[in-house]
Amino acid sequence: MRAPASIAAALVLALAQAPLAGPWLAPAYAQGAGQGTGFSMTPPIPGYGGGNAPASGSSAPATSVPMTPPASSGSAAPSSSASSPAASDSLSAGAAGGPNFSIPSFPTPSAPSQGSTPFAMPSGQAAPAPAGRSPAPSSSSAWIPAPDAGETPAQTQAGQARPVNPQQAKPAPYAQAPAMPAPSMPAPAAPRSTPPTSGAQAPASPPTSATAPTWDMNQSSTGIELPGEPGAPAPTAAPFQMVPGQPAPVITQVPATTPVAEVRKRPDRFLIPQRRMIFAGEVASRAWVFYATQEEANRQASFLLSYLSAVVVMPETSRIRVTVNGQALIERPIAASQEPAHFEVPIQRGTLRPGANLIRIDVVQRHRTDCAVTATYELWTEINNEGTGLVFNGGRPPLSGGLDDLASVGFDQYGVTPIRIVTPGPIEGGGSSRVLRVVQGLAVRGQFPNTSVTIADSQTGQTPPGGLTVVVGTASELPRLMASVPNEARLRPITTLLEDDRLGAPTLVISGPTAADVDRAIDRLNAISIPRTDAVNTQTLYAPNAPLFDSARSVRLGELGVPTQEFSGRRFRAEFQIALPADFYAQAYGNAQLLLDAAFTAAVRPGSHVDVYVNEQIASNLPITASGGGLFQRERMQIPLRNFRPGVNRLWLEVVLDTESDARCLPGATLPAENRFVLFDSTEFSIGNFARIGRVPDLASFSADAFPYNLDGNPVAVVLARQDSSTLSAAGTLMSRLALANGAPLPIDASPASVTLGERNVIFVGSIDQVSSSVLDQVGVAETARTNWVVSASGDENRDVGSSQEYDNVLERFRSRQVGDSPPPPGEPRLDQNTHEVYERWRGSVQGHSSLYTIVEGFEGWLERTFSINFESFRLQEGRRSLFEPPPRTSVLMAQGTGPTGSAAWTLVAGRTPEALAASMTRFTSDAVWNRIGGQAVAYQVASGDIERRDIRSFSFIVTQPLSFGNLRMIAANWLSINILPYALMLVLAGTILGCATALLLRRLGRPS
């Protein structure tokens, strides 16, 4: 024990001599404590958040020893002495032991910045607190900033230095550094006898040769309001200057500043054509076309991009790239997991073109930590619609001119084009027919991906961004509808885009001297047809256009917008789309083919596979069984045609790669490495000949191109359940979507004679309460739908899926799936179930599980899962007719059937109320929902986005193509594949006839043996 005692005694003796070596040792201590420990050595200034110093005239309990020497070195440093009895017990005049340093627990400061200020504190002094302050806790002392070299104290206190307020003082070990002699400094001036007033002049600055240890105080906010930070209180009292021989500086009152929120630029024109655009997985891309006018192409513009990404996306290896007409505008790392990122880049002149412009977004994403294939489903980047678009210098040029600029109207931040129709007087008579004709011509000419039609009056205000106001009336009616009446309307039929002082821009005026001239102007608007011989026009939503397979055809992936791609990740995905005609009839037989050209390296293990999805359902699988790498050359993948539907079909090729390195997942394994897979654009998709004949009812054909209402060219009878603006708005939104799908406006008769409806193709639109029972029976809807449809008009129909309430509902459903659904309280009805679901639940609970019926039902389920066969296929004729009952929370009901004579199609589109139907129709006709419509009836719920579909039980054929032998053979093959029992009976009958004929021939021609 003698050696440790000797060391302790030597240490105590060295520390006891510290006052004698103050000018040399103190700077070393201060430098070592401030930089060597990595902590800020500044206690709180009196009055700012932390502990408060004792009042003037009293000494604070000394629990820490100041470590910064006075600015002057010309005089001996004052001896360090304790100022409390507690300290004197352990340290007698600084010679009995080591000091107990108190260090605030702040983040590690960076290198001193330009705005940092050194702090000076002489030993043995404590800072008094402002009047009214209570004594500070004994764990902190008040330190006052000393001026920098060459800077006056007044300048320092005026706001250039930002003192730091510690959150909690903690004891720290000694910061030991070799003692360095301080440079000689002149003696300070004699101290003044009275403290300076607020108007006193600042003392002279110390020599610039004097240096003091500094710490960087320009750190990020610590959650405490500090002087100099936004929202921090201004100093209220001048602290004492602790340097002997110098007066205390004066602190200038600094008013508190209120943080100003950064104002983000709002696009003059939005560019995202749908409500939400999400890029999921490791690689994803999307391209579409937008139209620009000559003025927009000539004006200087900037591109705004805003997006939000998942927190697991690694910014170092994930990138987003935006190109317009092949010119790269933005290529940035993806780093926006907390809040949306915002970028603005100028567009070079000549990049935008008058007319069509192709925009493409490519996203590459990698996971931060996980190498599993399942982790790739956590990767996503969502484009912020409200922050993405074009900004023009001086604002967007107003649209004015002819009908050729209608495509440049665009859409709003939700991808919807609001169309406001302003008409004079009531809508009865020919008013509704004009509205329905006008909105069809606008949809086809503008190629709007999603429209929302409203019937408005002249007091609706300015045209919303991305919207269009249409004024329809004679020249004498225009003055009460708008402010700027074109003079040409009094002379001839006109269709003119202009900017109106009352309605804003763009405003389309359809007018003429008389009502007949107005109809001729509408005919001019509707004189357009987009050919559908080779492709379906989808470029304003997806580019390139979907090729139309109306017969045998093969298309390379390069023509479908999928280039040759090399891949180093775990799950590769490439999307494309194709279109089929409305009379496509091959759901039960035949296959499409994908001739795959690809290669994989030796790193890919057996068990990897290539999948093909059609309309979000897996349709084909190709396992990778070879090891050591391989090459696919026109490898055939069979895709059953039952996965396709009339209209546009979305397909994607997905490759799941399993490797040894991903199984180990060592640190850095998620970083890009050598490519392990390549897909060549020479891969082909092909479909052979298939049967072509139309069916009624079939809502998939109806949504594909308004089939069968587009066949004979006769006017389509549109019956409104009530002649009001809400019902007409819903019908206008529906007809604009049908015209866009058809590629041309449909002739309309909005006032048909009731006696002729039985033999005509009719579309009924309105509230379910106002639809007659005979119409409900013809389209196969139960009469009880009137009473069981319980959702109010102000409920789910008007709820935004992207709102926080919907997010909470989705989160709650996810939690329910994790922990299991809890049953509702006894006696409380479940509104999310229909009669069929309740019946199945009661049947399962009442019937015994060992009954013969249960065994047969299980066998039927196995047949349906394995061979897509159910007992309905074994019926020779249709059983008892059952009517469709929509779920209680249905927003839009669409059902189709035949008329009373059986020779025409009747289609019903209904809602709970006219207002609810008009509000829900915009979402119902959006591309994400419209391409999922099929069967005999569908019920759509806006709140959840779910579609309940009723399959076709019975139908009638409509001949659309010549009944050649080849077409008849394929029609029979598809029908017999659906109806198995007739097929079996026909086989038995054919075999019986063949046997009888053989026996008869042998009896006459054969010889007995």
PDB file of N, CA, C and O in Angstrom, residues 358-389:
ATOM      1  N   LEU A 358     -43.106  12.769 -73.664  1.00  0.00           N
ATOM      2  CA  LEU A 358     -42.980  11.516 -72.930  1.00  0.00           C
ATOM      3  C   LEU A 358     -42.177  11.751 -71.655  1.00  0.00           C
ATOM      4  O   LEU A 358     -41.044  12.234 -71.706  1.00  0.00           O
ATOM      5  N   ILE A 359     -42.757  11.419 -70.516  1.00  0.00           N
ATOM      6  CA  ILE A 359     -42.076  11.503 -69.233  1.00  0.00           C
ATOM      7  C   ILE A 359     -41.904  10.095 -68.693  1.00  0.00           C
ATOM      8  O   ILE A 359     -42.805   9.258 -68.801  1.00  0.00           O
ATOM      9  N   ARG A 360     -40.736   9.829 -68.105  1.00  0.00           N
ATOM     10  CA  ARG A 360     -40.424   8.504 -67.589  1.00  0.00           C
ATOM     11  C   ARG A 360     -39.730   8.637 -66.239  1.00  0.00           C
ATOM     12  O   ARG A 360     -38.845   9.484 -66.074  1.00  0.00           O
ATOM     13  N   ILE A 361     -40.142   7.806 -65.296  1.00  0.00           N
ATOM     14  CA  ILE A 361     -39.539   7.759 -63.960  1.00  0.00           C
ATOM     15  C   ILE A 361     -39.020   6.348 -63.734  1.00  0.00           C
ATOM     16  O   ILE A 361     -39.772   5.370 -63.849  1.00  0.00           O
ATOM     17  N   ASP A 362     -37.733   6.238 -63.431  1.00  0.00           N
ATOM     18  CA  ASP A 362     -37.098   4.958 -63.119  1.00  0.00           C
ATOM     19  C   ASP A 362     -36.602   4.998 -61.676  1.00  0.00           C
ATOM     20  O   ASP A 362     -36.002   5.992 -61.245  1.00  0.00           O
ATOM     21  N   VAL A 363     -36.836   3.909 -60.963  1.00  0.00           N
ATOM     22  CA  VAL A 363     -36.472   3.820 -59.550  1.00  0.00           C
ATOM     23  C   VAL A 363     -35.688   2.540 -59.330  1.00  0.00           C
ATOM     24  O   VAL A 363     -36.086   1.463 -59.797  1.00  0.00           O
ATOM     25  N   VAL A 364     -34.560   2.665 -58.632  1.00  0.00           N
ATOM     26  CA  VAL A 364     -33.755   1.523 -58.187  1.00  0.00           C
ATOM     27  C   VAL A 364     -33.652   1.633 -56.672  1.00  0.00           C
ATOM     28  O   VAL A 364     -33.233   2.677 -56.147  1.00  0.00           O
ATOM     29  N   GLN A 365     -34.018   0.565 -55.960  1.00  0.00           N
ATOM     30  CA  GLN A 365     -34.054   0.591 -54.502  1.00  0.00           C
ATOM     31  C   GLN A 365     -33.359  -0.639 -53.944  1.00  0.00           C
ATOM     32  O   GLN A 365     -33.491  -1.736 -54.493  1.00  0.00           O
ATOM     33  N   ARG A 366     -32.637  -0.447 -52.845  1.00  0.00           N
ATOM     34  CA  ARG A 366     -32.004  -1.541 -52.128  1.00  0.00           C
ATOM     35  C   ARG A 366     -32.320  -1.418 -50.642  1.00  0.00           C
ATOM     36  O   ARG A 366     -32.454  -0.317 -50.111  1.00  0.00           O
ATOM     37  N   HIS A 367     -32.405  -2.569 -50.008  1.00  0.00           N
ATOM     38  CA  HIS A 367     -32.730  -2.618 -48.585  1.00  0.00           C
ATOM     39  C   HIS A 367     -31.505  -2.268 -47.756  1.00  0.00           C
ATOM     40  O   HIS A 367     -30.369  -2.548 -48.147  1.00  0.00           O
ATOM     41  N   ARG A 368     -31.736  -1.664 -46.616  1.00  0.00           N
ATOM     42  CA  ARG A 368     -30.622  -1.270 -45.748  1.00  0.00           C
ATOM     43  C   ARG A 368     -29.906  -2.473 -45.147  1.00  0.00           C
ATOM     44  O   ARG A 368     -28.673  -2.522 -45.120  1.00  0.00           O
ATOM     45  N   THR A 369     -30.664  -3.447 -44.653  1.00  0.00           N
ATOM     46  CA  THR A 369     -30.046  -4.502 -43.854  1.00  0.00           C
ATOM     47  C   THR A 369     -30.420  -5.902 -44.294  1.00  0.00           C
ATOM     48  O   THR A 369     -29.620  -6.820 -44.101  1.00  0.00           O
ATOM     49  N   ASP A 370     -31.588  -6.115 -44.850  1.00  0.00           N
ATOM     50  CA  ASP A 370     -32.111  -7.462 -45.072  1.00  0.00           C
ATOM     51  C   ASP A 370     -31.838  -7.899 -46.506  1.00  0.00           C
ATOM     52  O   ASP A 370     -32.082  -7.157 -47.453  1.00  0.00           O
ATOM     53  N   CYS A 371     -31.362  -9.128 -46.656  1.00  0.00           N
ATOM     54  CA  CYS A 371     -31.063  -9.690 -47.977  1.00  0.00           C
ATOM     55  C   CYS A 371     -32.143 -10.641 -48.468  1.00  0.00           C
ATOM     56  O   CYS A 371     -32.016 -11.184 -49.565  1.00  0.00           O
ATOM     57  N   ALA A 372     -33.173 -10.881 -47.677  1.00  0.00           N
ATOM     58  CA  ALA A 372     -34.192 -11.850 -48.060  1.00  0.00           C
ATOM     59  C   ALA A 372     -35.069 -11.293 -49.172  1.00  0.00           C
ATOM     60  O   ALA A 372     -35.227 -10.081 -49.322  1.00  0.00           O
ATOM     61  N   VAL A 373     -35.652 -12.210 -49.938  1.00  0.00           N
ATOM     62  CA  VAL A 373     -36.555 -11.795 -51.010  1.00  0.00           C
ATOM     63  C   VAL A 373     -37.789 -11.122 -50.427  1.00  0.00           C
ATOM     64  O   VAL A 373     -38.317 -10.153 -50.986  1.00  0.00           O
ATOM     65  N   THR A 374     -38.259 -11.624 -49.289  1.00  0.00           N
ATOM     66  CA  THR A 374     -39.444 -11.019 -48.674  1.00  0.00           C
ATOM     67  C   THR A 374     -39.201  -9.568 -48.271  1.00  0.00           C
ATOM     68  O   THR A 374     -40.142  -8.784 -48.204  1.00  0.00           O
ATOM     69  N   ALA A 375     -37.949  -9.206 -47.998  1.00  0.00           N
ATOM     70  CA  ALA A 375     -37.660  -7.827 -47.609  1.00  0.00           C
ATOM     71  C   ALA A 375     -37.825  -6.864 -48.771  1.00  0.00           C
ATOM     72  O   ALA A 375     -38.002  -5.658 -48.552  1.00  0.00           O
ATOM     73  N   THR A 376     -37.771  -7.353 -50.002  1.00  0.00           N
ATOM     74  CA  THR A 376     -37.938  -6.454 -51.140  1.00  0.00           C
ATOM     75  C   THR A 376     -39.358  -5.917 -51.243  1.00  0.00           C
ATOM     76  O   THR A 376     -39.585  -4.901 -51.897  1.00  0.00           O
ATOM     77  N   TYR A 377     -40.310  -6.587 -50.600  1.00  0.00           N
ATOM     78  CA  TYR A 377     -41.680  -6.083 -50.600  1.00  0.00           C
ATOM     79  C   TYR A 377     -41.840  -4.897 -49.650  1.00  0.00           C
ATOM     80  O   TYR A 377     -42.903  -4.264 -49.648  1.00  0.00           O
ATOM     81  N   GLU A 378     -40.833  -4.613 -48.847  1.00  0.00           N
ATOM     82  CA  GLU A 378     -40.874  -3.455 -47.960  1.00  0.00           C
ATOM     83  C   GLU A 378     -40.359  -2.188 -48.637  1.00  0.00           C
ATOM     84  O   GLU A 378     -40.424  -1.111 -48.055  1.00  0.00           O
ATOM     85  N   LEU A 379     -39.838  -2.311 -49.844  1.00  0.00           N
ATOM     86  CA  LEU A 379     -39.251  -1.173 -50.544  1.00  0.00           C
ATOM     87  C   LEU A 379     -40.327  -0.466 -51.370  1.00  0.00           C
ATOM     88  O   LEU A 379     -41.008  -1.107 -52.176  1.00  0.00           O
ATOM     89  N   TRP A 380     -40.473   0.808 -51.158  1.00  0.00           N
ATOM     90  CA  TRP A 380     -41.425   1.590 -51.946  1.00  0.00           C
ATOM     91  C   TRP A 380     -41.022   3.059 -51.934  1.00  0.00           C
ATOM     92  O   TRP A 380     -40.391   3.545 -50.997  1.00  0.00           O
ATOM     93  N   THR A 381     -41.393   3.732 -52.992  1.00  0.00           N
ATOM     94  CA  THR A 381     -41.238   5.185 -53.120  1.00  0.00           C
ATOM     95  C   THR A 381     -42.512   5.716 -53.746  1.00  0.00           C
ATOM     96  O   THR A 381     -42.909   5.257 -54.825  1.00  0.00           O
ATOM     97  N   GLU A 382     -43.136   6.655 -53.082  1.00  0.00           N
ATOM     98  CA  GLU A 382     -44.392   7.231 -53.555  1.00  0.00           C
ATOM     99  C   GLU A 382     -44.169   8.676 -53.980  1.00  0.00           C
ATOM    100  O   GLU A 382     -43.571   9.465 -53.249  1.00  0.00           O
ATOM    101  N   ILE A 383     -44.647   8.995 -55.155  1.00  0.00           N
ATOM    102  CA  ILE A 383     -44.536  10.350 -55.670  1.00  0.00           C
ATOM    103  C   ILE A 383     -45.580  11.234 -54.990  1.00  0.00           C
ATOM    104  O   ILE A 383     -46.753  10.852 -54.871  1.00  0.00           O
ATOM    105  N   ASN A 384     -45.143  12.381 -54.542  1.00  0.00           N
ATOM    106  CA  ASN A 384     -46.043  13.355 -53.944  1.00  0.00           C
ATOM    107  C   ASN A 384     -46.674  14.185 -55.060  1.00  0.00           C
ATOM    108  O   ASN A 384     -46.012  15.023 -55.677  1.00  0.00           O
ATOM    109  N   ASN A 385     -47.939  13.947 -55.324  1.00  0.00           N
ATOM    110  CA  ASN A 385     -48.593  14.600 -56.461  1.00  0.00           C
ATOM    111  C   ASN A 385     -48.599  16.112 -56.329  1.00  0.00           C
ATOM    112  O   ASN A 385     -48.409  16.830 -57.324  1.00  0.00           O
ATOM    113  N   GLU A 386     -48.830  16.607 -55.130  1.00  0.00           N
ATOM    114  CA  GLU A 386     -48.972  18.052 -54.957  1.00  0.00           C
ATOM    115  C   GLU A 386     -47.658  18.787 -55.147  1.00  0.00           C
ATOM    116  O   GLU A 386     -47.671  20.004 -55.333  1.00  0.00           O
ATOM    117  N   GLY A 387     -46.533  18.101 -55.077  1.00  0.00           N
ATOM    118  CA  GLY A 387     -45.244  18.757 -55.247  1.00  0.00           C
ATOM    119  C   GLY A 387     -44.512  18.385 -56.512  1.00  0.00           C
ATOM    120  O   GLY A 387     -43.335  18.717 -56.655  1.00  0.00           O
ATOM    121  N   THR A 388     -45.187  17.714 -57.438  1.00  0.00           N
ATOM    122  CA  THR A 388     -44.556  17.267 -58.675  1.00  0.00           C
ATOM    123  C   THR A 388     -45.289  17.880 -59.864  1.00  0.00           C
ATOM    124  O   THR A 388     -46.513  17.750 -59.978  1.00  0.00           O
ATOM    125  N   GLY A 389     -44.529  18.544 -60.727  1.00  0.00           N
ATOM    126  CA  GLY A 389     -45.136  19.154 -61.897  1.00  0.00           C
ATOM    127  C   GLY A 389     -44.219  20.176 -62.533  1.00  0.00           C
ATOM    128  O   GLY A 389     -42.996  20.152 -62.349  1.00  0.00           O
TER     129      GLY A 389
END
